[in-house]
């Protein structure tokens, strides 16, 4: 079941009066949304359905969380599909966490005013071409405090009529577009200072470090290639969960295309087919920063190719160097031709699967 069928089913079967027990069909489906979204979300994202806790929610919703930003809807930025109380529409919205504001702002007008002001500031910090058509204020047909705050806290949104939902492909494209907006909004939030009124509550936002630092290359100065090969594995940076998710998805895909894939530490992936070998470096694009991901990929691919294949030779005794491939969680746009100019192919995740640069297509890595 895809996103489209899931939304239609929940809209057709949800009944607040039935409560939240496990045997209530719509509630059971909401608890099982992770499987329906497994192939539809970017690497590293988590999906949860919410139909209420104790009492059934008036506006059921599905949260889509980037784990690097937050896994808790009470605070932080995340995406959500929120159904209107009349169950005629569902809205894909970029949300601000509202619950943790209750202690300082209450649950009424003061909280909504704060969220709405903040949403406008965040929206103004996004590229106008990316938010065109997404600057919509949701209407969840409810007078309950929660849905009213969700309306106020929405940074960007698109409302769908459940009777005329777009195709599965279009819904996935919209979700990935919103995932891109989420990353850019996180950057804007880190720079933002907002003053809440009334009450003159000053709230400052500082950049957040999303990953704890691990032992990496500090103090690593190899004397020669032998020293490098001997010690680089123990110095490799610990891989994150979204990095592993990217690798696992790609391996499952590429093996269906006749490639043999293996992980040979410290290399991310090694592909083999028809006597050719591909050295693959996988990178997650964090907060929309494809520049850093590409730079890191280039550095590691050339470094590993030089040191780890230094003594390799083919059957004729010639130096055997692998083909190079950069693997990314999203489209790297202008950097794909740049990598091609360096002799590096590139492949990236899309809402529908995988796409890549011309040399990746020629090699049969993608269509």
Short mmCIF file of C-alpha atoms in Angstrom, two decimals:
data_model
loop_
_atom_site.label_atom_id
_atom_site.label_comp_id
_atom_site.label_asym_id
_atom_site.label_seq_id
_atom_site.Cartn_x
_atom_site.Cartn_y
_atom_site.Cartn_z
CA UNK A 1 0.00 0.00 0.00
CA UNK A 2 1.32 3.43 -0.98
CA UNK A 3 0.72 6.92 0.40
CA UNK A 4 -2.36 7.53 -1.74
CA UNK A 5 -4.22 4.36 -0.76
CA UNK A 6 -3.28 4.84 2.89
CA UNK A 7 -4.66 8.39 3.04
CA UNK A 8 -7.86 7.34 1.30
CA UNK A 9 -8.37 4.39 3.64
CA UNK A 10 -7.84 6.43 6.80
CA UNK A 11 -10.14 9.18 5.55
CA UNK A 12 -12.85 6.64 4.75
CA UNK A 13 -12.65 4.55 7.93
CA UNK A 14 -11.60 6.91 10.73
CA UNK A 15 -14.28 7.40 13.37
CA UNK A 16 -13.49 9.36 16.51
CA UNK A 17 -16.40 7.70 18.29
CA UNK A 18 -14.76 4.26 18.06
CA UNK A 19 -11.89 5.24 20.35
CA UNK A 20 -8.26 4.19 20.09
CA UNK A 21 -8.29 0.42 20.74
CA UNK A 22 -6.17 -1.92 18.65
CA UNK A 23 -9.22 -3.49 16.99
CA UNK A 24 -10.37 -0.16 15.51
CA UNK A 25 -9.37 -0.43 11.81
CA UNK A 26 -8.25 3.16 11.23
CA UNK A 27 -6.31 3.23 14.50
CA UNK A 28 -4.59 -0.04 13.59
CA UNK A 29 -3.66 1.38 10.21
CA UNK A 30 -2.25 4.55 11.79
CA UNK A 31 -0.02 2.43 14.02
CA UNK A 32 1.29 0.59 10.95
CA UNK A 33 2.09 3.54 8.68
CA UNK A 34 5.85 2.98 8.81
CA UNK A 35 5.59 0.06 6.37
CA UNK A 36 3.49 2.04 3.90
CA UNK A 37 6.04 4.86 3.82
CA UNK A 38 9.17 2.69 3.89
CA UNK A 39 10.15 3.33 0.27
CA UNK A 40 8.55 6.78 0.01
CA UNK A 41 10.61 8.85 2.45
CA UNK A 42 14.21 10.07 2.22
CA UNK A 43 16.91 8.11 4.03
CA UNK A 44 16.93 8.65 7.78
CA UNK A 45 13.29 9.68 8.11
CA UNK A 46 10.86 8.18 10.60
CA UNK A 47 7.07 7.95 10.14
CA UNK A 48 4.46 7.68 12.90
CA UNK A 49 0.67 7.70 12.87
CA UNK A 50 -1.30 9.48 15.59
CA UNK A 51 -4.96 8.84 16.31
CA UNK A 52 -5.07 10.05 19.89
CA UNK A 53 -3.89 8.90 23.29
CA UNK A 54 -6.74 7.59 25.39
CA UNK A 55 -9.33 9.69 23.61
CA UNK A 56 -9.41 9.60 19.82
CA UNK A 57 -8.07 12.69 18.06
CA UNK A 58 -10.48 14.94 16.20
CA UNK A 59 -7.86 15.42 13.49
CA UNK A 60 -5.75 12.25 13.06
CA UNK A 61 -2.32 12.79 11.56
CA UNK A 62 0.83 11.12 10.28
CA UNK A 63 4.18 12.60 11.29
CA UNK A 64 7.25 12.42 9.03
CA UNK A 65 10.38 13.18 11.05
CA UNK A 66 13.98 13.77 10.06
CA UNK A 67 15.73 12.11 13.00
CA UNK A 68 18.56 14.65 12.81
CA UNK A 69 16.11 17.44 13.61
CA UNK A 70 13.57 15.83 15.94
CA UNK A 71 11.69 12.61 16.58
CA UNK A 72 9.29 14.30 18.97
CA UNK A 73 6.32 16.33 17.67
CA UNK A 74 6.23 18.30 20.93
CA UNK A 75 9.17 20.42 19.77
CA UNK A 76 11.22 21.10 16.65
CA UNK A 77 10.39 21.02 12.95
CA UNK A 78 8.76 18.10 11.14
CA UNK A 79 6.35 17.21 8.35
CA UNK A 80 2.82 15.95 8.87
CA UNK A 81 -0.24 14.79 6.97
CA UNK A 82 -3.11 16.19 9.06
CA UNK A 83 -6.70 15.21 8.32
CA UNK A 84 -9.42 17.82 8.74
CA UNK A 85 -12.09 17.05 11.34
CA UNK A 86 -14.67 16.47 8.59
CA UNK A 87 -12.28 13.94 6.95
CA UNK A 88 -12.80 15.51 3.54
CA UNK A 89 -9.26 16.85 3.18
CA UNK A 90 -5.75 16.03 4.31
CA UNK A 91 -2.94 18.59 4.42
CA UNK A 92 0.78 18.02 4.01
CA UNK A 93 2.30 20.65 6.29
CA UNK A 94 5.70 21.72 7.58
CA UNK A 95 5.00 21.99 11.29
CA UNK A 96 6.52 23.53 14.39
CA UNK A 97 6.24 21.57 17.62
CA UNK A 98 3.58 23.16 19.80
CA UNK A 99 3.11 21.10 22.98
CA UNK A 100 6.22 22.24 24.85
CA UNK A 101 5.16 25.87 24.44
CA UNK A 102 2.15 25.28 26.68
CA UNK A 103 4.12 25.87 29.87
CA UNK A 104 5.06 29.43 28.91
CA UNK A 105 2.34 30.43 26.45
CA UNK A 106 -0.66 28.32 27.40
CA UNK A 107 -2.76 26.57 24.75
CA UNK A 108 -4.82 29.47 23.46
CA UNK A 109 -4.46 32.68 21.51
CA UNK A 110 -1.05 33.61 22.92
CA UNK A 111 0.51 30.36 21.69
CA UNK A 112 -1.17 30.63 18.30
CA UNK A 113 -0.02 34.22 17.84
CA UNK A 114 3.55 33.23 18.64
CA UNK A 115 3.49 30.27 16.26
CA UNK A 116 1.92 32.25 13.43
CA UNK A 117 4.47 35.07 13.71
CA UNK A 118 7.30 32.58 13.79
CA UNK A 119 5.91 30.66 10.81
CA UNK A 120 5.82 33.85 8.75
CA UNK A 121 9.44 34.64 9.62
CA UNK A 122 10.56 31.13 8.69
CA UNK A 123 8.60 31.20 5.42
CA UNK A 124 10.16 34.55 4.50
CA UNK A 125 13.59 32.96 4.90
CA UNK A 126 12.93 30.30 2.25
CA UNK A 127 13.60 30.64 -1.51
CA UNK A 128 10.50 32.10 -3.16
CA UNK A 129 10.63 29.68 -6.09
CA UNK A 130 10.54 26.67 -3.75
CA UNK A 131 7.59 27.90 -1.66
CA UNK A 132 5.46 29.11 -4.57
CA UNK A 133 2.12 27.33 -4.19
CA UNK A 134 3.00 26.14 -0.69
CA UNK A 135 2.25 29.35 1.24
CA UNK A 136 -1.18 28.08 2.26
CA UNK A 137 -2.82 28.45 5.69
CA UNK A 138 -4.43 25.09 6.59
CA UNK A 139 -8.01 24.79 7.78
CA UNK A 140 -8.62 21.69 9.89
CA UNK A 141 -12.32 22.43 10.53
CA UNK A 142 -11.84 22.28 14.29
CA UNK A 143 -12.17 24.53 17.33
CA UNK A 144 -9.92 22.33 19.48
CA UNK A 145 -6.69 23.90 20.79
CA UNK A 146 -4.35 21.42 19.13
CA UNK A 147 -5.60 21.68 15.53
CA UNK A 148 -5.90 25.47 15.87
CA UNK A 149 -2.24 25.62 16.89
CA UNK A 150 -1.30 23.33 13.99
CA UNK A 151 -2.96 25.81 11.66
CA UNK A 152 -1.02 28.70 13.19
CA UNK A 153 2.28 26.84 13.29
CA UNK A 154 2.27 25.68 9.67
CA UNK A 155 5.24 27.13 7.77
CA UNK A 156 4.25 25.72 4.37
CA UNK A 157 1.42 23.44 3.30
CA UNK A 158 -0.57 21.83 0.51
CA UNK A 159 -4.16 20.71 1.00
CA UNK A 160 -5.57 17.68 -0.84
CA UNK A 161 -9.22 16.81 -1.35
CA UNK A 162 -9.49 13.13 -0.46
CA UNK A 163 -12.02 12.56 -3.22
CA UNK A 164 -9.56 13.79 -5.87
CA UNK A 165 -6.14 12.88 -4.52
CA UNK A 166 -3.20 13.23 -6.95
CA UNK A 167 -1.37 10.15 -8.19
CA UNK A 168 1.02 8.21 -5.97
CA UNK A 169 3.93 9.63 -7.96
CA UNK A 170 2.74 13.21 -7.47
CA UNK A 171 2.24 12.68 -3.73
CA UNK A 172 5.77 11.32 -3.39
CA UNK A 173 7.20 14.25 -5.33
CA UNK A 174 5.35 16.65 -3.03
CA UNK A 175 6.69 14.84 0.04
CA UNK A 176 10.27 15.03 -1.18
CA UNK A 177 9.82 18.69 -2.05
CA UNK A 178 8.62 19.32 1.50
CA UNK A 179 11.59 17.35 2.85
CA UNK A 180 13.84 19.80 1.02
CA UNK A 181 11.91 22.73 2.51
CA UNK A 182 12.26 21.14 5.94
CA UNK A 183 16.05 21.16 5.65
CA UNK A 184 16.11 24.78 4.53
CA UNK A 185 13.71 25.79 7.30
CA UNK A 186 15.99 24.16 9.87
CA UNK A 187 18.81 26.37 8.62
CA UNK A 188 16.59 29.46 8.80
CA UNK A 189 15.46 28.51 12.31
CA UNK A 190 19.03 28.21 13.54
CA UNK A 191 19.67 31.83 12.53
CA UNK A 192 16.39 33.26 13.72
CA UNK A 193 15.61 35.43 16.70
CA UNK A 194 11.91 35.98 17.34
CA UNK A 195 10.17 38.13 19.92
CA UNK A 196 6.86 36.79 21.16
CA UNK A 197 4.04 39.24 21.85
CA UNK A 198 2.09 39.90 24.03
CA UNK A 199 4.24 39.39 27.12
CA UNK A 200 7.52 40.36 25.42
CA UNK A 201 8.93 36.87 25.80
CA UNK A 202 12.33 36.85 24.10
CA UNK A 203 13.26 33.55 22.50
CA UNK A 204 16.59 33.03 20.76
CA UNK A 205 17.54 30.16 18.51
CA UNK A 206 21.11 28.97 18.23
CA UNK A 207 22.54 26.50 15.74
CA UNK A 208 22.21 22.93 16.97
CA UNK A 209 24.88 20.26 16.71
CA UNK A 210 22.98 17.20 15.50
CA UNK A 211 25.66 14.55 15.90
CA UNK A 212 28.00 13.90 18.76
CA UNK A 213 31.62 14.02 17.75
CA UNK A 214 33.37 10.68 17.47
CA UNK A 215 37.00 9.65 17.24
CA UNK A 216 37.94 10.25 13.63
CA UNK A 217 41.07 11.50 11.86
CA UNK A 218 42.44 13.73 14.63
CA UNK A 219 46.20 13.22 14.77
CA UNK A 220 46.23 10.77 11.84
CA UNK A 221 49.43 11.42 9.84
CA UNK A 222 50.36 8.29 7.87
CA UNK A 223 54.04 8.06 6.94
CA UNK A 224 53.34 6.17 3.72
CA UNK A 225 50.64 4.18 1.93
CA UNK A 226 51.39 1.08 4.01
CA UNK A 227 50.83 3.04 7.22
CA UNK A 228 47.61 4.43 5.76
CA UNK A 229 46.23 1.00 4.86
CA UNK A 230 47.19 -0.38 8.26
CA UNK A 231 45.48 2.29 10.33
CA UNK A 232 42.69 3.95 8.31
CA UNK A 233 40.01 1.36 9.31
CA UNK A 234 40.31 2.19 13.02
CA UNK A 235 40.14 5.91 12.25
CA UNK A 236 37.03 5.81 10.10
CA UNK A 237 34.20 8.03 11.31
CA UNK A 238 31.26 6.14 12.78
CA UNK A 239 28.39 5.84 10.32
CA UNK A 240 25.02 7.33 11.15
CA UNK A 241 21.69 5.54 10.89
CA UNK A 242 20.59 7.52 7.82
CA UNK A 243 23.92 6.72 6.14
CA UNK A 244 23.35 3.01 6.74
CA UNK A 245 19.78 3.35 5.49
CA UNK A 246 21.06 4.88 2.24
CA UNK A 247 23.56 2.07 1.75
CA UNK A 248 21.05 -0.68 2.51
CA UNK A 249 18.49 0.73 0.07
CA UNK A 250 21.05 1.11 -2.69
CA UNK A 251 22.49 -2.38 -2.25
CA UNK A 252 19.00 -3.91 -2.42
CA UNK A 253 18.37 -1.95 -5.62
CA UNK A 254 21.71 -2.45 -7.38
CA UNK A 255 21.82 -6.21 -6.82
CA UNK A 256 18.62 -6.46 -8.86
CA UNK A 257 20.58 -4.94 -11.75
CA UNK A 258 23.15 -7.73 -11.74
CA UNK A 259 25.87 -6.06 -9.66
CA UNK A 260 27.55 -7.80 -6.77
CA UNK A 261 27.75 -5.45 -3.79
CA UNK A 262 29.94 -5.80 -0.72
CA UNK A 263 31.04 -3.61 2.16
CA UNK A 264 34.81 -3.82 2.57
CA UNK A 265 35.75 -1.57 5.46
CA UNK A 266 36.62 1.31 5.29
CA UNK A 267 35.02 1.48 1.83
CA UNK A 268 31.28 2.15 1.95
CA UNK A 269 30.42 -0.19 -0.95
CA UNK A 270 32.33 -2.06 -3.62
CA UNK A 271 30.39 -3.04 -6.75
CA UNK A 272 31.54 -5.66 -9.23
CA UNK A 273 30.15 -6.70 -12.59
CA UNK A 274 31.68 -7.99 -15.81
CA UNK A 275 35.25 -7.66 -14.57
CA UNK A 276 34.77 -4.04 -13.53
CA UNK A 277 34.93 -2.70 -10.00
CA UNK A 278 33.22 0.40 -8.62
CA UNK A 279 34.33 2.16 -5.46
CA UNK A 280 31.26 3.81 -3.92
CA UNK A 281 31.24 6.62 -1.37
CA UNK A 282 27.82 7.27 0.19
CA UNK A 283 26.94 10.69 1.59
CA UNK A 284 23.82 12.05 3.27
CA UNK A 285 22.93 15.61 2.28
CA UNK A 286 22.40 17.39 5.60
CA UNK A 287 20.14 20.45 5.84
CA UNK A 288 20.18 20.95 2.07
CA UNK A 289 23.98 21.28 1.97
CA UNK A 290 24.93 19.24 -1.09
CA UNK A 291 28.18 21.23 -1.38
CA UNK A 292 29.69 19.64 1.72
CA UNK A 293 28.44 16.18 0.77
CA UNK A 294 30.02 16.42 -2.69
CA UNK A 295 33.31 17.79 -1.37
CA UNK A 296 33.59 14.99 1.17
CA UNK A 297 32.73 12.41 -1.47
CA UNK A 298 35.40 13.67 -3.89
CA UNK A 299 38.05 13.70 -1.19
CA UNK A 300 37.35 10.20 0.05
CA UNK A 301 36.96 8.63 -3.39
CA UNK A 302 40.32 9.94 -4.61
CA UNK A 303 41.98 9.19 -1.27
CA UNK A 304 40.76 5.58 -1.12
CA UNK A 305 41.45 5.03 -4.81
CA UNK A 306 45.04 6.18 -4.35
CA UNK A 307 45.92 4.40 -1.13
CA UNK A 308 43.74 1.30 -1.08
CA UNK A 309 44.41 0.32 -4.71
CA UNK A 310 48.06 1.36 -4.86
CA UNK A 311 49.40 -2.17 -5.34
CA UNK A 312 46.51 -3.51 -7.42
CA UNK A 313 47.08 -4.67 -10.96
CA UNK A 314 44.98 -6.23 -13.69
CA UNK A 315 45.79 -9.46 -15.55
CA UNK A 316 48.19 -7.59 -17.86
CA UNK A 317 50.08 -6.00 -14.99
CA UNK A 318 48.64 -2.53 -15.43
CA UNK A 319 47.66 -0.51 -12.38
CA UNK A 320 44.05 -1.41 -11.62
CA UNK A 321 42.01 1.53 -10.43
CA UNK A 322 38.28 1.27 -9.72
CA UNK A 323 35.54 3.30 -11.30
CA UNK A 324 34.37 5.97 -8.86
CA UNK A 325 30.78 6.56 -7.77
CA UNK A 326 29.29 9.14 -5.41
CA UNK A 327 26.01 8.03 -3.83
CA UNK A 328 23.71 10.67 -2.31
CA UNK A 329 20.41 10.91 -0.46
CA UNK A 330 19.06 13.54 -2.85
CA UNK A 331 19.65 15.23 -6.21
CA UNK A 332 22.97 17.10 -6.18
CA UNK A 333 21.90 19.17 -9.20
CA UNK A 334 24.80 21.26 -10.60
CA UNK A 335 27.36 19.06 -8.89
CA UNK A 336 26.58 16.04 -11.08
CA UNK A 337 28.31 17.56 -14.16
CA UNK A 338 31.15 18.70 -11.91
CA UNK A 339 31.71 15.14 -10.68
CA UNK A 340 31.51 13.87 -14.26
CA UNK A 341 34.36 16.23 -15.17
CA UNK A 342 36.44 14.55 -12.46
CA UNK A 343 35.64 11.07 -13.73
CA UNK A 344 33.21 10.38 -10.91
CA UNK A 345 29.73 9.05 -11.63
CA UNK A 346 26.89 9.99 -9.30
CA UNK A 347 23.62 8.37 -8.24
CA UNK A 348 20.99 9.84 -5.94
CA UNK A 349 17.68 8.89 -4.36
CA UNK A 350 14.42 10.27 -5.72
CA UNK A 351 10.79 9.95 -4.75
CA UNK A 352 10.41 7.19 -7.34
CA UNK A 353 13.71 5.38 -6.87
CA UNK A 354 17.13 6.28 -8.25
CA UNK A 355 18.57 8.63 -10.87
CA UNK A 356 22.11 9.40 -11.90
CA UNK A 357 24.64 11.15 -14.09
CA UNK A 358 25.33 10.19 -17.74
CA UNK A 359 28.23 7.87 -16.87
CA UNK A 360 26.07 6.13 -14.26
CA UNK A 361 23.44 5.55 -16.93
CA UNK A 362 26.06 4.24 -19.39
CA UNK A 363 27.35 1.81 -16.78
CA UNK A 364 23.87 0.44 -16.14
CA UNK A 365 23.73 1.74 -12.58
CA UNK A 366 20.49 3.59 -13.33
CA UNK A 367 18.15 3.93 -16.30
#
